PDB file of C-alpha atoms in Angstrom:
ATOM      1  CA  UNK A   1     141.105 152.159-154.379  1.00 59.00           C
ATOM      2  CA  UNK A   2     141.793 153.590-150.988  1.00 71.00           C
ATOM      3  CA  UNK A   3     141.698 150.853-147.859  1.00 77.00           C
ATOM      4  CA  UNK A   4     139.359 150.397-145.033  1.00 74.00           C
ATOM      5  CA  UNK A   5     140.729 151.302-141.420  1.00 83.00           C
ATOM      6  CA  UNK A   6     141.402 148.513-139.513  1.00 91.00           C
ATOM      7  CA  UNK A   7     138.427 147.048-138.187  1.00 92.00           C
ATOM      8  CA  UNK A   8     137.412 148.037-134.757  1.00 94.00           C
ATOM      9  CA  UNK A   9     137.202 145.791-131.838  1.00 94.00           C
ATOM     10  CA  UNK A  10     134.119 144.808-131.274  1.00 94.00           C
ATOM     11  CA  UNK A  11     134.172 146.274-127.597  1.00 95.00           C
ATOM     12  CA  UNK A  12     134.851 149.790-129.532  1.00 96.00           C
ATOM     13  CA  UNK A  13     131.930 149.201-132.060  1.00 96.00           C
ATOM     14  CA  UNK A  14     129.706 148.917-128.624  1.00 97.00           C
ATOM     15  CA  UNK A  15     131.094 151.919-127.189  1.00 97.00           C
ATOM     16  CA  UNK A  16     130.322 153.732-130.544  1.00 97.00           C
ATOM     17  CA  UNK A  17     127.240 152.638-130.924  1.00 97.00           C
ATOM     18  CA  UNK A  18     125.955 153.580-127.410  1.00 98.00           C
ATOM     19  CA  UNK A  19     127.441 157.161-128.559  1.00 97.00           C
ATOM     20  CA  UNK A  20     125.297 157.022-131.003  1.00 96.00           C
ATOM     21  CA  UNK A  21     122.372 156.065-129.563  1.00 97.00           C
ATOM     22  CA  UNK A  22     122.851 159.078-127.227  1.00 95.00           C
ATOM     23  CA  UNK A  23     123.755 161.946-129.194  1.00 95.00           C
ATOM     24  CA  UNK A  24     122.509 161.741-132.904  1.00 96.00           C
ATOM     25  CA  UNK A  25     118.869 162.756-133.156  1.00 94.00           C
ATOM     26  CA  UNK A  26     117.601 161.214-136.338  1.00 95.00           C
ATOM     27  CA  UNK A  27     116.969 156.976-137.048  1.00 97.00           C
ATOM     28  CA  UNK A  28     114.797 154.927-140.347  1.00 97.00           C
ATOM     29  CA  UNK A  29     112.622 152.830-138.908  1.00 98.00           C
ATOM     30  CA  UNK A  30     110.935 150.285-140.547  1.00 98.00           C
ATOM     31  CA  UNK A  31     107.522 148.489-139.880  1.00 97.00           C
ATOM     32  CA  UNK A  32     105.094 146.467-141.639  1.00 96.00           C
ATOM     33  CA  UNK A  33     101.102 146.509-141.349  1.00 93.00           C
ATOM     34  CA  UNK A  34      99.225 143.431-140.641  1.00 90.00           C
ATOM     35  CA  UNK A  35      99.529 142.386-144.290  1.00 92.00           C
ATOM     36  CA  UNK A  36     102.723 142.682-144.946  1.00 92.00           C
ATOM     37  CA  UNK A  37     102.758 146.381-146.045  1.00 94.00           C
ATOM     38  CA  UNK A  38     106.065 147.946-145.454  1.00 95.00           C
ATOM     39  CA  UNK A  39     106.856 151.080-144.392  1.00 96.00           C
ATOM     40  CA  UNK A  40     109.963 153.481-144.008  1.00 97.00           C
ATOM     41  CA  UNK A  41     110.162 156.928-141.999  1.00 97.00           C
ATOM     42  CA  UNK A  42     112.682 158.811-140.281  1.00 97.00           C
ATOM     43  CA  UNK A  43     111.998 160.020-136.910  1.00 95.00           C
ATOM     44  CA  UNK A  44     113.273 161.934-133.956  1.00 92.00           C
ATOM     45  CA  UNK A  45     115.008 159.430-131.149  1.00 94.00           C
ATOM     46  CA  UNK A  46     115.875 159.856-127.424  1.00 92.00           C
ATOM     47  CA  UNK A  47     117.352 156.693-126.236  1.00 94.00           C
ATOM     48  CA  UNK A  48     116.478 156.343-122.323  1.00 90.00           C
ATOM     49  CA  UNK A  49     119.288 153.967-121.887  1.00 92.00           C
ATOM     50  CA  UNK A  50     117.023 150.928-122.517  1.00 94.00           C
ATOM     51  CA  UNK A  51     114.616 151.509-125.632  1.00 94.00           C
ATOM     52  CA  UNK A  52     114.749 154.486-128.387  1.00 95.00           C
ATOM     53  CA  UNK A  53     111.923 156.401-127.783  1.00 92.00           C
ATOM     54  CA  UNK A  54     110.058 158.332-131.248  1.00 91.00           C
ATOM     55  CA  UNK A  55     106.776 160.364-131.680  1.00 87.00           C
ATOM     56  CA  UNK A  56     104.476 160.014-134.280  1.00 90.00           C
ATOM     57  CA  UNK A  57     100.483 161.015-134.922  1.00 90.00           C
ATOM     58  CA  UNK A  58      98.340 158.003-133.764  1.00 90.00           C
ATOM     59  CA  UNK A  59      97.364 157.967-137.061  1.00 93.00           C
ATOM     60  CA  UNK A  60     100.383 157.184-139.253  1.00 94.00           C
ATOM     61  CA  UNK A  61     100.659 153.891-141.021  1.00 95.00           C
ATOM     62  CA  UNK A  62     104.071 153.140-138.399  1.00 96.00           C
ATOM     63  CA  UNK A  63     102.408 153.355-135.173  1.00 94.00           C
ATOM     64  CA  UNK A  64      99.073 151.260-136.319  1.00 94.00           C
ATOM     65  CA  UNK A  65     102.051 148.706-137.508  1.00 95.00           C
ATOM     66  CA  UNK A  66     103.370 148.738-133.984  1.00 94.00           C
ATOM     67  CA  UNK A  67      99.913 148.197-132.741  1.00 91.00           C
ATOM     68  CA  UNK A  68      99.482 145.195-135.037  1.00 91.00           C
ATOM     69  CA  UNK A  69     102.663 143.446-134.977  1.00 91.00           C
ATOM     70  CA  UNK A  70     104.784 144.926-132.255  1.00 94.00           C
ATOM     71  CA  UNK A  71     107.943 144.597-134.173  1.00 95.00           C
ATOM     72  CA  UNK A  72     110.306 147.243-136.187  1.00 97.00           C
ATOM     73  CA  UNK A  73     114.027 147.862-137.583  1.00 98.00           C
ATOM     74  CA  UNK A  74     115.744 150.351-137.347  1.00 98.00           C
ATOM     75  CA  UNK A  75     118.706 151.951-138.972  1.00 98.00           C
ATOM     76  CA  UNK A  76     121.371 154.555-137.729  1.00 97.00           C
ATOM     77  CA  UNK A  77     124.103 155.971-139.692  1.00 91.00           C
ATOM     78  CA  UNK A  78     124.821 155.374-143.502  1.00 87.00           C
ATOM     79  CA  UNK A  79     126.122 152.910-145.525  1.00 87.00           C
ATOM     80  CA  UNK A  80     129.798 152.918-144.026  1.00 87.00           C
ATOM     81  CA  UNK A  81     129.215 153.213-140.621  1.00 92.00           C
ATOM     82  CA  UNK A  82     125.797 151.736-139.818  1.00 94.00           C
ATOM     83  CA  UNK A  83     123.902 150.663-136.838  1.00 97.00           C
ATOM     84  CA  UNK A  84     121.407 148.468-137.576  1.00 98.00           C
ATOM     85  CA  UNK A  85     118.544 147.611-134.761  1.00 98.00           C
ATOM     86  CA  UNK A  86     116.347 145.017-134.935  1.00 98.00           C
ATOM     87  CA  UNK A  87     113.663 145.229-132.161  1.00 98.00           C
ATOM     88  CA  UNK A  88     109.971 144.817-130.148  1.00 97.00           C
ATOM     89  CA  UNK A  89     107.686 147.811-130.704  1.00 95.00           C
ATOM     90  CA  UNK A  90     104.807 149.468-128.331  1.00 93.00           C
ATOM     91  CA  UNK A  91     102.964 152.492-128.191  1.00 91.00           C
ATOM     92  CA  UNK A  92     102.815 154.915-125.838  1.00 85.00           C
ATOM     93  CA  UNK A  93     100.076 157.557-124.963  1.00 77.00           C
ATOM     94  CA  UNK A  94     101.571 160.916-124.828  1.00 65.00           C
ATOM     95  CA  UNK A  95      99.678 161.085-121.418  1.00 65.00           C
ATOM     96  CA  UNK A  96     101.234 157.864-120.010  1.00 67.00           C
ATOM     97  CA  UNK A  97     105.062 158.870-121.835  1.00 67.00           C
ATOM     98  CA  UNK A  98     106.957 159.049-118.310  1.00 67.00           C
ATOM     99  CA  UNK A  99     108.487 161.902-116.762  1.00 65.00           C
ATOM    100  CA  UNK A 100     112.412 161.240-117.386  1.00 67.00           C
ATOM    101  CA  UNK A 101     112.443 160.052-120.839  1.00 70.00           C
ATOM    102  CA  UNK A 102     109.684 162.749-121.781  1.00 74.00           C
ATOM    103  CA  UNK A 103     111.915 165.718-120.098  1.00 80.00           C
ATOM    104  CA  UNK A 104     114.815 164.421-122.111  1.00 81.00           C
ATOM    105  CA  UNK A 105     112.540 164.177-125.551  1.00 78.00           C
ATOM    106  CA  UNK A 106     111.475 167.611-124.911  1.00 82.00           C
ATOM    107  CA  UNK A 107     115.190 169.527-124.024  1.00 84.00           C
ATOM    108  CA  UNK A 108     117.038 167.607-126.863  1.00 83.00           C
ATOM    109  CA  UNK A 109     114.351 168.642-129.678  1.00 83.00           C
ATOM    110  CA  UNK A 110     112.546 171.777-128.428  1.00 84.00           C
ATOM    111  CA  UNK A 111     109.289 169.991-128.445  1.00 79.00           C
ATOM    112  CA  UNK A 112     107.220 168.021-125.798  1.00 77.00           C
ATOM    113  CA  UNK A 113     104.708 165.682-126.828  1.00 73.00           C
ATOM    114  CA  UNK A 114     102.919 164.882-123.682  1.00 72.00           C
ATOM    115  CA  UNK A 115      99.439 166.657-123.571  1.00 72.00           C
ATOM    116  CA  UNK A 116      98.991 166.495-127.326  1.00 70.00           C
ATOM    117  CA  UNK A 117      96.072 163.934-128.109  1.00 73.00           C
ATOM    118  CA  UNK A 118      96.962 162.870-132.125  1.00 80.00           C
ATOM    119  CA  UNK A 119     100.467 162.303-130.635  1.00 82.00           C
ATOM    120  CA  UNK A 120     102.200 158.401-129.273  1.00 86.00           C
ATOM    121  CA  UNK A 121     105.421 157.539-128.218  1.00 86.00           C
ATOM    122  CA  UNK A 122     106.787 154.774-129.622  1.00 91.00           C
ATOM    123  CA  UNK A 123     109.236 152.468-127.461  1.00 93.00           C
ATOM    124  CA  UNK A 124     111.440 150.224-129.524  1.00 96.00           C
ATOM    125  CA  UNK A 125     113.553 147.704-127.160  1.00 97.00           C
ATOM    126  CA  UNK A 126     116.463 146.320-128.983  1.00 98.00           C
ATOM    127  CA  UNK A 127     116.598 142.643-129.052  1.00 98.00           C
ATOM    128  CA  UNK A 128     119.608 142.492-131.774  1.00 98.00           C
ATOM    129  CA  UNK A 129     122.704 144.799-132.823  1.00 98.00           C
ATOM    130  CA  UNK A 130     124.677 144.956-135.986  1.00 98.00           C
ATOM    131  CA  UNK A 131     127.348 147.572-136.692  1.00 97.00           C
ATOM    132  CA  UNK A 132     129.913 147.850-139.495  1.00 95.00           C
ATOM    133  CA  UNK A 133     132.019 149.937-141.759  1.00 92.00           C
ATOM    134  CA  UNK A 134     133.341 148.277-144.331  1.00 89.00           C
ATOM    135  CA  UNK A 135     133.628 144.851-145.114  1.00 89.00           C
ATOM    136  CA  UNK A 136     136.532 143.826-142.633  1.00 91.00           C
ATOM    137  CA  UNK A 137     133.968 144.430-139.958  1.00 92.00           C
ATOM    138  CA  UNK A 138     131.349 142.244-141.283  1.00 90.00           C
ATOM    139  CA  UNK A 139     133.057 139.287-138.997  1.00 89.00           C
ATOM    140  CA  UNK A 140     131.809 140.021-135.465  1.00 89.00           C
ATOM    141  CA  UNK A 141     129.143 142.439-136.307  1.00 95.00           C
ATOM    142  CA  UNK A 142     126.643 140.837-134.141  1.00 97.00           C
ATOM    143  CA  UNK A 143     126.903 142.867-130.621  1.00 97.00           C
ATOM    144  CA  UNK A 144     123.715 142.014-129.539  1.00 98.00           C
ATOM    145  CA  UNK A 145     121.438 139.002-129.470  1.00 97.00           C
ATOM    146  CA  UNK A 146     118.153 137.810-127.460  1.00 97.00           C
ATOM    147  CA  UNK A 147     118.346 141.228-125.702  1.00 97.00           C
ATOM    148  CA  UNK A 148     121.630 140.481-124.268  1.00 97.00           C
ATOM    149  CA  UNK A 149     124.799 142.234-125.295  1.00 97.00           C
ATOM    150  CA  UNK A 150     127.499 140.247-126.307  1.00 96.00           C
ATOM    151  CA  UNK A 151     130.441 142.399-125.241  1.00 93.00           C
TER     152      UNK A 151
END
């Protein structure tokens, strides 16, 4: 059995999580329906410094659950170096998806969603923050809470 690096301060988990948040591209998000339906999907992220901003058709089950319940989790990584995001939910119009965030969306995947009609943004603000590798980073997990980072 091989052991776990030393567990990382929890100032360095928040710089490696904001890393994440900028540069990888792909996040599970979870959502229920109305009646307690869950669902799972993967989508494409730009994080605008504030929220993680997605796309999906108007139609899929995930953004009618973030018109219903306005809630979501999210996960980033895998199982031994995770981010996991807990967090309010909205839809956006691809019409009303603002300039910055949109220009951003557009260079980092090759693909602009504003103008296309079947297409939302959805904007999930963090509220909570959990990151860990292994089990000797499960104390002091918690970076964020109520919105408000804790380090």
């Amino acid at each position: 059995m091989t052991r776990p690096e030393p567990a990382r301060s929890r100032e360095q988990r928040k710089r490696d999580v904001l890393d994440r948040l900028e540069k990888d591209k792909d996040a599970w998000v979870s959502t229920a329906s109305a009646d307690g339906v869950p669902t799972l999907v993967p989508l494409w992220f730009v994080w605008d410094g504030e929220a993680l901003l997605m796309a999906t058709r108007r139609t899929n089950p995930t953004a009618s659950n973030v018109t219903s319940n306005g809630r979501a989790q999210i996960a980033l990584g895998h199982t031994r170096d995770v981010v996991m995001i807990e967090a309010t939910a909205e839809v956006v119009e691809g019409s009303d998806f603002p300039m910055a965030p949109g220009d951003a969306f557009a260079k980092k995947f090759d693909w602009d969603l504003r103008g296309r009609s079947a297409w939302v943004c959805l904007r999930f603000t963090p509220y909570a923050v959990r990151a860990w590798r292994e089990s000797n980073e499960q104390p002091g997990r918690d970076l964020m809470t109520d919105g408000r980072w804790l380090v």
